[in-house]
Short mmCIF file of N, CA and C in Angstrom, two decimals:
data_model
loop_
_atom_site.label_atom_id
_atom_site.label_comp_id
_atom_site.label_asym_id
_atom_site.label_seq_id
_atom_site.Cartn_x
_atom_site.Cartn_y
_atom_site.Cartn_z
N MET A 388 -12.83 4.88 9.49
CA MET A 388 -12.76 6.33 9.62
C MET A 388 -13.49 6.95 8.44
N GLN A 389 -14.41 7.80 8.71
CA GLN A 389 -15.21 8.44 7.67
C GLN A 389 -14.58 9.77 7.27
N ARG A 390 -13.98 9.77 6.08
CA ARG A 390 -13.32 10.99 5.59
C ARG A 390 -14.28 12.14 5.47
N ASP A 391 -15.52 11.85 5.05
CA ASP A 391 -16.48 12.91 4.85
C ASP A 391 -16.94 13.54 6.17
N VAL A 392 -16.78 12.84 7.27
CA VAL A 392 -17.18 13.37 8.58
C VAL A 392 -16.00 14.03 9.29
N TYR A 393 -14.84 13.36 9.30
CA TYR A 393 -13.70 13.82 10.09
C TYR A 393 -12.64 14.56 9.29
N GLY A 394 -12.83 14.64 8.00
CA GLY A 394 -11.87 15.34 7.16
C GLY A 394 -10.81 14.40 6.63
N LEU A 395 -10.28 14.78 5.49
CA LEU A 395 -9.29 13.96 4.80
C LEU A 395 -8.04 13.73 5.64
N ILE A 396 -7.46 14.79 6.17
CA ILE A 396 -6.22 14.64 6.92
C ILE A 396 -6.47 13.89 8.23
N GLY A 397 -7.62 14.08 8.83
CA GLY A 397 -7.96 13.31 10.04
C GLY A 397 -7.99 11.82 9.75
N ALA A 398 -8.58 11.47 8.62
CA ALA A 398 -8.64 10.06 8.23
C ALA A 398 -7.25 9.52 7.94
N LEU A 399 -6.44 10.28 7.21
CA LEU A 399 -5.09 9.83 6.89
C LEU A 399 -4.25 9.63 8.14
N HIS A 400 -4.34 10.56 9.06
CA HIS A 400 -3.58 10.42 10.31
C HIS A 400 -4.10 9.25 11.15
N TRP A 401 -5.40 9.04 11.15
CA TRP A 401 -5.96 7.90 11.89
C TRP A 401 -5.44 6.60 11.30
N PHE A 402 -5.49 6.47 9.98
CA PHE A 402 -5.01 5.23 9.35
C PHE A 402 -3.52 5.04 9.63
N ARG A 403 -2.75 6.12 9.57
CA ARG A 403 -1.32 6.02 9.86
C ARG A 403 -1.11 5.53 11.29
N SER A 404 -1.88 6.06 12.21
CA SER A 404 -1.71 5.65 13.61
C SER A 404 -2.07 4.19 13.84
N GLN A 405 -2.87 3.62 12.95
CA GLN A 405 -3.21 2.20 13.04
C GLN A 405 -2.12 1.30 12.44
N ARG A 406 -1.42 1.80 11.43
CA ARG A 406 -0.44 0.98 10.70
C ARG A 406 0.96 1.05 11.26
N VAL A 407 1.42 2.22 11.64
CA VAL A 407 2.81 2.40 12.04
C VAL A 407 3.20 1.49 13.22
N PRO A 408 2.39 1.35 14.24
CA PRO A 408 2.78 0.42 15.32
C PRO A 408 2.97 -1.02 14.81
N ASN A 409 2.19 -1.41 13.81
CA ASN A 409 2.37 -2.75 13.24
C ASN A 409 3.73 -2.91 12.57
N LEU A 410 4.20 -1.87 11.90
CA LEU A 410 5.52 -1.93 11.28
C LEU A 410 6.62 -2.08 12.33
N ILE A 411 6.50 -1.32 13.40
CA ILE A 411 7.50 -1.37 14.47
C ILE A 411 7.46 -2.72 15.17
N ASP A 412 6.27 -3.20 15.50
CA ASP A 412 6.14 -4.51 16.15
C ASP A 412 6.64 -5.63 15.24
N ALA A 413 6.34 -5.53 13.95
CA ALA A 413 6.78 -6.56 13.01
C ALA A 413 8.31 -6.62 12.95
N ARG A 414 8.95 -5.47 12.96
CA ARG A 414 10.42 -5.45 12.93
C ARG A 414 10.99 -6.13 14.17
N LYS A 415 10.40 -5.88 15.34
CA LYS A 415 10.86 -6.53 16.58
C LYS A 415 10.71 -8.04 16.48
N ILE A 416 9.59 -8.50 15.96
CA ILE A 416 9.35 -9.94 15.81
C ILE A 416 10.34 -10.55 14.82
N ALA A 417 10.56 -9.86 13.71
CA ALA A 417 11.51 -10.35 12.70
C ALA A 417 12.93 -10.38 13.27
N ASP A 418 13.28 -9.38 14.05
CA ASP A 418 14.62 -9.36 14.65
C ASP A 418 14.82 -10.51 15.63
N ASP A 419 13.74 -11.06 16.15
CA ASP A 419 13.81 -12.24 17.02
C ASP A 419 13.88 -13.54 16.22
N GLY A 420 13.88 -13.42 14.89
CA GLY A 420 14.04 -14.59 14.03
C GLY A 420 12.77 -15.19 13.48
N ASP A 421 11.65 -14.57 13.74
CA ASP A 421 10.39 -15.09 13.22
C ASP A 421 10.03 -14.42 11.89
N VAL A 422 9.19 -15.10 11.11
CA VAL A 422 8.71 -14.57 9.84
C VAL A 422 7.45 -13.76 10.12
N VAL A 423 7.38 -12.59 9.53
CA VAL A 423 6.24 -11.70 9.73
C VAL A 423 5.68 -11.29 8.37
N PHE A 424 4.37 -11.30 8.26
CA PHE A 424 3.69 -10.82 7.06
C PHE A 424 2.82 -9.63 7.46
N LEU A 425 2.93 -8.54 6.72
CA LEU A 425 2.06 -7.39 6.89
C LEU A 425 1.28 -7.21 5.59
N ASP A 426 0.04 -6.80 5.72
CA ASP A 426 -0.77 -6.65 4.50
C ASP A 426 -0.70 -5.26 3.90
N THR A 427 0.13 -4.41 4.45
CA THR A 427 0.30 -3.09 3.86
C THR A 427 1.68 -2.55 4.19
N PHE A 428 2.22 -1.84 3.25
CA PHE A 428 3.50 -1.17 3.45
C PHE A 428 3.37 0.27 2.97
N TYR A 429 2.14 0.74 3.01
CA TYR A 429 1.75 2.05 2.51
C TYR A 429 2.63 3.16 3.05
N ASP A 430 2.87 3.16 4.35
CA ASP A 430 3.57 4.29 4.96
C ASP A 430 5.02 4.42 4.51
N LYS A 431 5.61 3.34 4.02
CA LYS A 431 6.95 3.43 3.46
C LYS A 431 6.92 3.80 1.98
N LEU A 432 5.84 3.48 1.30
CA LEU A 432 5.81 3.65 -0.16
C LEU A 432 5.12 4.91 -0.65
N CYS A 433 4.20 5.47 0.14
CA CYS A 433 3.35 6.55 -0.39
C CYS A 433 4.13 7.79 -0.80
N VAL A 434 5.30 8.00 -0.25
CA VAL A 434 6.09 9.17 -0.64
C VAL A 434 6.37 9.18 -2.14
N HIS A 435 6.39 8.00 -2.75
CA HIS A 435 6.69 7.91 -4.17
C HIS A 435 5.50 8.19 -5.08
N TYR A 436 4.28 8.24 -4.53
CA TYR A 436 3.15 8.53 -5.40
C TYR A 436 2.26 9.67 -4.91
N LEU A 437 2.50 10.21 -3.73
CA LEU A 437 1.74 11.38 -3.30
C LEU A 437 1.98 12.52 -4.28
N GLY A 438 0.91 13.18 -4.67
CA GLY A 438 1.02 14.31 -5.58
C GLY A 438 1.08 13.96 -7.05
N LYS A 439 1.11 12.69 -7.36
CA LYS A 439 1.15 12.26 -8.77
C LYS A 439 -0.25 12.35 -9.37
N PRO A 440 -0.35 12.59 -10.67
CA PRO A 440 -1.66 12.62 -11.32
C PRO A 440 -2.42 11.31 -11.09
N GLY A 441 -3.66 11.45 -10.69
CA GLY A 441 -4.50 10.29 -10.40
C GLY A 441 -4.59 9.98 -8.92
N MET A 442 -3.70 10.57 -8.11
CA MET A 442 -3.70 10.27 -6.67
C MET A 442 -4.42 11.35 -5.86
N GLU A 443 -5.16 12.20 -6.55
CA GLU A 443 -5.88 13.26 -5.86
C GLU A 443 -6.90 12.70 -4.87
N TRP A 444 -7.40 11.49 -5.13
CA TRP A 444 -8.38 10.87 -4.24
C TRP A 444 -7.78 10.61 -2.85
N LEU A 445 -6.47 10.43 -2.79
CA LEU A 445 -5.82 10.19 -1.50
C LEU A 445 -5.66 11.50 -0.74
N ILE A 446 -4.96 12.43 -1.35
CA ILE A 446 -4.87 13.80 -0.84
C ILE A 446 -4.41 14.69 -1.99
N PRO A 447 -5.24 15.65 -2.38
CA PRO A 447 -4.85 16.51 -3.50
C PRO A 447 -3.74 17.48 -3.09
N THR A 448 -2.91 17.84 -4.04
CA THR A 448 -1.81 18.76 -3.74
C THR A 448 -2.33 20.12 -3.28
N ALA A 449 -3.56 20.47 -3.63
CA ALA A 449 -4.13 21.75 -3.22
C ALA A 449 -4.62 21.73 -1.77
N ASP A 450 -4.68 20.55 -1.15
CA ASP A 450 -5.13 20.46 0.24
C ASP A 450 -4.14 21.21 1.14
N LYS A 451 -4.65 21.97 2.09
CA LYS A 451 -3.77 22.77 2.94
C LYS A 451 -2.83 21.92 3.79
N TYR A 452 -3.13 20.65 3.95
CA TYR A 452 -2.26 19.76 4.71
C TYR A 452 -1.33 18.92 3.84
N PHE A 453 -1.41 19.07 2.53
CA PHE A 453 -0.62 18.20 1.66
C PHE A 453 0.87 18.24 1.99
N GLU A 454 1.45 19.43 2.05
CA GLU A 454 2.90 19.53 2.29
C GLU A 454 3.27 18.89 3.62
N ASN A 455 2.44 19.09 4.64
CA ASN A 455 2.70 18.48 5.94
C ASN A 455 2.67 16.97 5.85
N PHE A 456 1.67 16.46 5.16
CA PHE A 456 1.55 15.00 5.03
C PHE A 456 2.69 14.44 4.20
N TYR A 457 3.08 15.16 3.15
CA TYR A 457 4.19 14.71 2.31
C TYR A 457 5.49 14.70 3.12
N GLU A 458 5.71 15.70 3.94
CA GLU A 458 6.92 15.73 4.78
C GLU A 458 6.92 14.56 5.76
N THR A 459 5.76 14.24 6.32
CA THR A 459 5.64 13.08 7.20
C THR A 459 5.98 11.81 6.43
N ALA A 460 5.49 11.71 5.20
CA ALA A 460 5.78 10.53 4.38
C ALA A 460 7.27 10.40 4.10
N LYS A 461 7.96 11.52 3.86
CA LYS A 461 9.41 11.47 3.64
C LYS A 461 10.14 11.00 4.89
N ILE A 462 9.72 11.47 6.03
CA ILE A 462 10.35 11.04 7.30
C ILE A 462 10.06 9.56 7.53
N ASP A 463 8.83 9.14 7.28
CA ASP A 463 8.48 7.72 7.43
C ASP A 463 9.35 6.84 6.53
N TYR A 464 9.58 7.30 5.31
CA TYR A 464 10.38 6.53 4.36
C TYR A 464 11.79 6.29 4.90
N GLU A 465 12.32 7.30 5.55
CA GLU A 465 13.68 7.21 6.08
C GLU A 465 13.77 6.51 7.42
N THR A 466 12.71 6.57 8.23
CA THR A 466 12.86 6.12 9.62
C THR A 466 12.06 4.88 10.02
N LEU A 467 10.96 4.60 9.34
CA LEU A 467 10.20 3.41 9.71
C LEU A 467 10.98 2.16 9.32
N PRO A 468 10.72 1.05 10.00
CA PRO A 468 11.46 -0.18 9.69
C PRO A 468 11.28 -0.62 8.25
N ASP A 469 12.33 -1.24 7.74
CA ASP A 469 12.32 -1.73 6.37
C ASP A 469 11.87 -3.18 6.31
N ALA A 470 11.47 -3.57 5.13
CA ALA A 470 11.09 -4.95 4.85
C ALA A 470 12.25 -5.65 4.16
N GLU A 471 12.29 -6.96 4.29
CA GLU A 471 13.28 -7.74 3.56
C GLU A 471 12.71 -8.17 2.20
N ILE A 472 11.41 -8.39 2.17
CA ILE A 472 10.71 -8.79 0.94
C ILE A 472 9.44 -7.95 0.83
N VAL A 473 9.17 -7.47 -0.37
CA VAL A 473 7.92 -6.76 -0.65
C VAL A 473 7.21 -7.55 -1.74
N VAL A 474 5.97 -7.87 -1.50
CA VAL A 474 5.15 -8.56 -2.50
C VAL A 474 4.19 -7.53 -3.08
N PHE A 475 4.29 -7.32 -4.38
CA PHE A 475 3.36 -6.44 -5.06
C PHE A 475 2.31 -7.31 -5.74
N PHE A 476 1.06 -7.06 -5.41
CA PHE A 476 -0.05 -7.81 -5.99
C PHE A 476 -0.45 -7.14 -7.30
N ASP A 477 -0.06 -7.75 -8.39
CA ASP A 477 -0.38 -7.24 -9.72
C ASP A 477 -1.74 -7.80 -10.12
N VAL A 478 -2.66 -6.92 -10.43
CA VAL A 478 -4.04 -7.32 -10.69
C VAL A 478 -4.48 -6.79 -12.05
N LYS A 479 -5.04 -7.65 -12.85
CA LYS A 479 -5.60 -7.22 -14.13
C LYS A 479 -6.82 -6.32 -13.87
N LYS A 480 -7.10 -5.43 -14.79
CA LYS A 480 -8.18 -4.47 -14.59
C LYS A 480 -9.52 -5.16 -14.36
N THR A 481 -9.81 -6.22 -15.09
CA THR A 481 -11.10 -6.90 -14.92
C THR A 481 -11.21 -7.53 -13.52
N ASP A 482 -10.11 -8.10 -13.02
CA ASP A 482 -10.12 -8.67 -11.67
C ASP A 482 -10.23 -7.57 -10.61
N TRP A 483 -9.56 -6.46 -10.86
CA TRP A 483 -9.60 -5.32 -9.94
C TRP A 483 -11.02 -4.76 -9.83
N GLU A 484 -11.68 -4.61 -10.98
CA GLU A 484 -13.06 -4.11 -10.98
C GLU A 484 -13.99 -5.09 -10.27
N LYS A 485 -13.77 -6.37 -10.49
CA LYS A 485 -14.58 -7.39 -9.83
C LYS A 485 -14.38 -7.34 -8.31
N MET A 486 -13.15 -7.19 -7.87
CA MET A 486 -12.85 -7.11 -6.44
C MET A 486 -13.51 -5.89 -5.81
N LEU A 487 -13.38 -4.74 -6.46
CA LEU A 487 -13.99 -3.53 -5.91
C LEU A 487 -15.50 -3.67 -5.84
N GLY A 488 -16.09 -4.26 -6.87
CA GLY A 488 -17.53 -4.46 -6.87
C GLY A 488 -17.97 -5.40 -5.75
N LYS A 489 -17.20 -6.44 -5.53
CA LYS A 489 -17.56 -7.42 -4.50
C LYS A 489 -17.43 -6.84 -3.09
N ARG A 490 -16.38 -6.04 -2.85
CA ARG A 490 -16.22 -5.54 -1.48
C ARG A 490 -17.22 -4.42 -1.17
N GLY A 491 -17.67 -3.70 -2.19
CA GLY A 491 -18.77 -2.76 -2.03
C GLY A 491 -18.57 -1.66 -1.00
N ARG A 492 -17.38 -1.11 -0.89
CA ARG A 492 -17.11 -0.06 0.09
C ARG A 492 -17.69 1.28 -0.37
N GLN A 493 -18.27 1.98 0.56
CA GLN A 493 -18.81 3.31 0.28
C GLN A 493 -17.69 4.25 -0.16
N LEU A 494 -16.52 4.15 0.48
CA LEU A 494 -15.41 5.04 0.12
C LEU A 494 -14.99 4.83 -1.32
N ASP A 495 -14.98 3.60 -1.79
CA ASP A 495 -14.61 3.34 -3.18
C ASP A 495 -15.52 4.10 -4.14
N ARG A 496 -16.81 4.13 -3.82
CA ARG A 496 -17.75 4.87 -4.65
C ARG A 496 -17.57 6.38 -4.48
N LEU A 497 -17.34 6.80 -3.24
CA LEU A 497 -17.20 8.22 -2.93
C LEU A 497 -16.03 8.85 -3.70
N ILE A 498 -14.93 8.14 -3.78
CA ILE A 498 -13.75 8.69 -4.45
C ILE A 498 -13.61 8.19 -5.89
N ASN A 499 -14.61 7.44 -6.35
CA ASN A 499 -14.64 6.91 -7.72
C ASN A 499 -13.39 6.08 -8.02
N LEU A 500 -13.07 5.19 -7.09
CA LEU A 500 -11.88 4.36 -7.23
C LEU A 500 -11.93 3.47 -8.47
N LEU A 501 -13.12 3.11 -8.89
CA LEU A 501 -13.27 2.24 -10.06
C LEU A 501 -12.61 2.84 -11.30
N ASP A 502 -12.57 4.17 -11.38
CA ASP A 502 -12.00 4.84 -12.54
C ASP A 502 -10.51 5.16 -12.39
N SER A 503 -9.86 4.62 -11.36
CA SER A 503 -8.46 4.98 -11.15
C SER A 503 -7.52 3.78 -11.22
N TYR A 504 -7.89 2.79 -12.01
CA TYR A 504 -7.04 1.60 -12.15
C TYR A 504 -5.61 1.98 -12.57
N HIS A 505 -5.47 2.99 -13.39
CA HIS A 505 -4.15 3.40 -13.88
C HIS A 505 -3.18 3.72 -12.75
N THR A 506 -3.68 4.05 -11.58
CA THR A 506 -2.79 4.38 -10.46
C THR A 506 -2.09 3.14 -9.91
N THR A 507 -2.55 1.94 -10.28
CA THR A 507 -1.86 0.74 -9.81
C THR A 507 -0.42 0.73 -10.31
N GLN A 508 -0.16 1.36 -11.45
CA GLN A 508 1.22 1.45 -11.94
C GLN A 508 2.06 2.34 -11.04
N LEU A 509 1.46 3.36 -10.46
CA LEU A 509 2.18 4.21 -9.50
C LEU A 509 2.59 3.39 -8.28
N PHE A 510 1.68 2.52 -7.82
CA PHE A 510 1.98 1.68 -6.66
C PHE A 510 3.12 0.71 -6.98
N ARG A 511 3.08 0.16 -8.17
CA ARG A 511 4.16 -0.76 -8.57
C ARG A 511 5.49 -0.01 -8.67
N ASN A 512 5.46 1.17 -9.28
CA ASN A 512 6.68 1.97 -9.37
C ASN A 512 7.24 2.29 -7.99
N ALA A 513 6.35 2.58 -7.03
CA ALA A 513 6.79 2.88 -5.67
C ALA A 513 7.46 1.66 -5.04
N ALA A 514 6.87 0.49 -5.24
CA ALA A 514 7.45 -0.74 -4.69
C ALA A 514 8.81 -1.01 -5.33
N GLU A 515 8.92 -0.81 -6.63
CA GLU A 515 10.19 -1.03 -7.32
C GLU A 515 11.26 -0.07 -6.82
N ARG A 516 10.90 1.19 -6.69
CA ARG A 516 11.87 2.18 -6.22
C ARG A 516 12.30 1.89 -4.79
N TYR A 517 11.33 1.57 -3.93
CA TYR A 517 11.67 1.24 -2.55
C TYR A 517 12.65 0.06 -2.50
N CYS A 518 12.38 -0.98 -3.25
CA CYS A 518 13.25 -2.16 -3.24
C CYS A 518 14.64 -1.85 -3.78
N GLU A 519 14.72 -0.96 -4.75
CA GLU A 519 16.03 -0.52 -5.23
C GLU A 519 16.78 0.22 -4.13
N ASP A 520 16.08 1.14 -3.45
CA ASP A 520 16.71 1.95 -2.40
C ASP A 520 17.13 1.10 -1.20
N SER A 521 16.27 0.17 -0.80
CA SER A 521 16.49 -0.57 0.45
C SER A 521 17.18 -1.92 0.24
N LYS A 522 17.30 -2.32 -1.01
CA LYS A 522 17.86 -3.64 -1.35
C LYS A 522 16.95 -4.79 -0.91
N ALA A 523 15.67 -4.49 -0.72
CA ALA A 523 14.69 -5.54 -0.41
C ALA A 523 14.39 -6.32 -1.68
N THR A 524 13.95 -7.54 -1.51
CA THR A 524 13.55 -8.38 -2.63
C THR A 524 12.13 -8.00 -3.03
N LEU A 525 11.90 -7.80 -4.30
CA LEU A 525 10.56 -7.50 -4.81
C LEU A 525 10.02 -8.73 -5.52
N ILE A 526 8.85 -9.15 -5.12
CA ILE A 526 8.14 -10.24 -5.77
C ILE A 526 6.88 -9.66 -6.39
N ILE A 527 6.72 -9.85 -7.67
CA ILE A 527 5.50 -9.43 -8.35
C ILE A 527 4.58 -10.66 -8.38
N PHE A 528 3.47 -10.56 -7.68
CA PHE A 528 2.53 -11.67 -7.57
C PHE A 528 1.35 -11.41 -8.48
N ASP A 529 1.14 -12.29 -9.46
CA ASP A 529 0.01 -12.18 -10.38
C ASP A 529 -1.24 -12.63 -9.64
N ASN A 530 -2.00 -11.67 -9.16
CA ASN A 530 -3.15 -11.95 -8.31
C ASN A 530 -4.42 -12.11 -9.15
N ASN A 531 -4.56 -13.26 -9.78
CA ASN A 531 -5.77 -13.55 -10.55
C ASN A 531 -6.94 -13.80 -9.61
N TRP A 532 -8.12 -13.58 -10.12
CA TRP A 532 -9.32 -13.82 -9.34
C TRP A 532 -9.39 -15.31 -9.00
N SER A 533 -9.38 -15.62 -7.72
CA SER A 533 -9.47 -17.01 -7.26
C SER A 533 -9.88 -16.99 -5.80
N THR A 534 -9.91 -18.14 -5.19
CA THR A 534 -10.24 -18.18 -3.77
C THR A 534 -9.03 -17.68 -2.97
N VAL A 535 -9.29 -17.25 -1.76
CA VAL A 535 -8.21 -16.80 -0.89
C VAL A 535 -7.23 -17.94 -0.66
N ALA A 536 -7.75 -19.15 -0.45
CA ALA A 536 -6.89 -20.31 -0.19
C ALA A 536 -5.98 -20.59 -1.39
N ASP A 537 -6.52 -20.52 -2.60
CA ASP A 537 -5.71 -20.76 -3.79
C ASP A 537 -4.62 -19.69 -3.95
N SER A 538 -5.00 -18.44 -3.76
CA SER A 538 -4.02 -17.36 -3.86
C SER A 538 -2.93 -17.50 -2.80
N ALA A 539 -3.34 -17.81 -1.57
CA ALA A 539 -2.37 -17.97 -0.48
C ALA A 539 -1.41 -19.12 -0.78
N ALA A 540 -1.91 -20.21 -1.31
CA ALA A 540 -1.06 -21.36 -1.63
C ALA A 540 -0.06 -20.99 -2.73
N ARG A 541 -0.52 -20.27 -3.76
CA ARG A 541 0.39 -19.86 -4.84
C ARG A 541 1.47 -18.92 -4.31
N LEU A 542 1.05 -17.98 -3.46
CA LEU A 542 2.02 -17.03 -2.90
C LEU A 542 3.00 -17.76 -1.97
N ALA A 543 2.53 -18.70 -1.18
CA ALA A 543 3.42 -19.45 -0.30
C ALA A 543 4.48 -20.19 -1.10
N ASP A 544 4.10 -20.78 -2.22
CA ASP A 544 5.07 -21.48 -3.07
C ASP A 544 6.14 -20.52 -3.58
N ILE A 545 5.73 -19.32 -3.96
CA ILE A 545 6.68 -18.32 -4.45
C ILE A 545 7.62 -17.87 -3.33
N LEU A 546 7.06 -17.63 -2.16
CA LEU A 546 7.85 -17.12 -1.04
C LEU A 546 8.86 -18.12 -0.50
N LYS A 547 8.58 -19.38 -0.66
CA LYS A 547 9.51 -20.41 -0.15
C LYS A 547 10.87 -20.30 -0.81
N LYS A 548 10.91 -19.92 -2.06
CA LYS A 548 12.18 -19.86 -2.77
C LYS A 548 13.11 -18.77 -2.21
N PRO A 549 12.68 -17.49 -2.12
CA PRO A 549 13.61 -16.48 -1.57
C PRO A 549 13.92 -16.71 -0.09
N LEU A 550 12.95 -17.20 0.66
CA LEU A 550 13.18 -17.40 2.09
C LEU A 550 14.15 -18.53 2.36
N ALA A 551 14.20 -19.50 1.47
CA ALA A 551 15.07 -20.67 1.67
C ALA A 551 16.51 -20.38 1.25
N GLU A 552 16.70 -19.34 0.46
CA GLU A 552 18.05 -19.05 -0.06
C GLU A 552 18.89 -18.31 0.94
#
């Protein structure tokens, strides 16, 4: 979704419409006893960092749709399915810069994401607060620059412990 073509709120609503069904479907699968992994929990967590300094790239508080989007985020926080475990990928600034450079997204350049590493602390705070509120287990995963296979193996080893208990 091109924010510069369809507008910021159009892009945010489009992304939400892509993610929310995954949360609902994942809860159904988990309720059937299967293990489910989702690569984003944004819609449950964003209420904790919308409007914070440094998050203007997502939606600035001056945007005419900000209050509407924030109210949607509050409702999502209360009503969307919860997770049992949240994995926060903690990334050092040098690894984060390397990752952004490698993926080469136009949006990253457009919103100058390279200069907003400090916002990763907002994301971590949101995950911590969510886990406190929901009683979900929080795992902080030190995501060093490595191959996907190596990272996945390290994360699998970590996840085996809480899942087995």
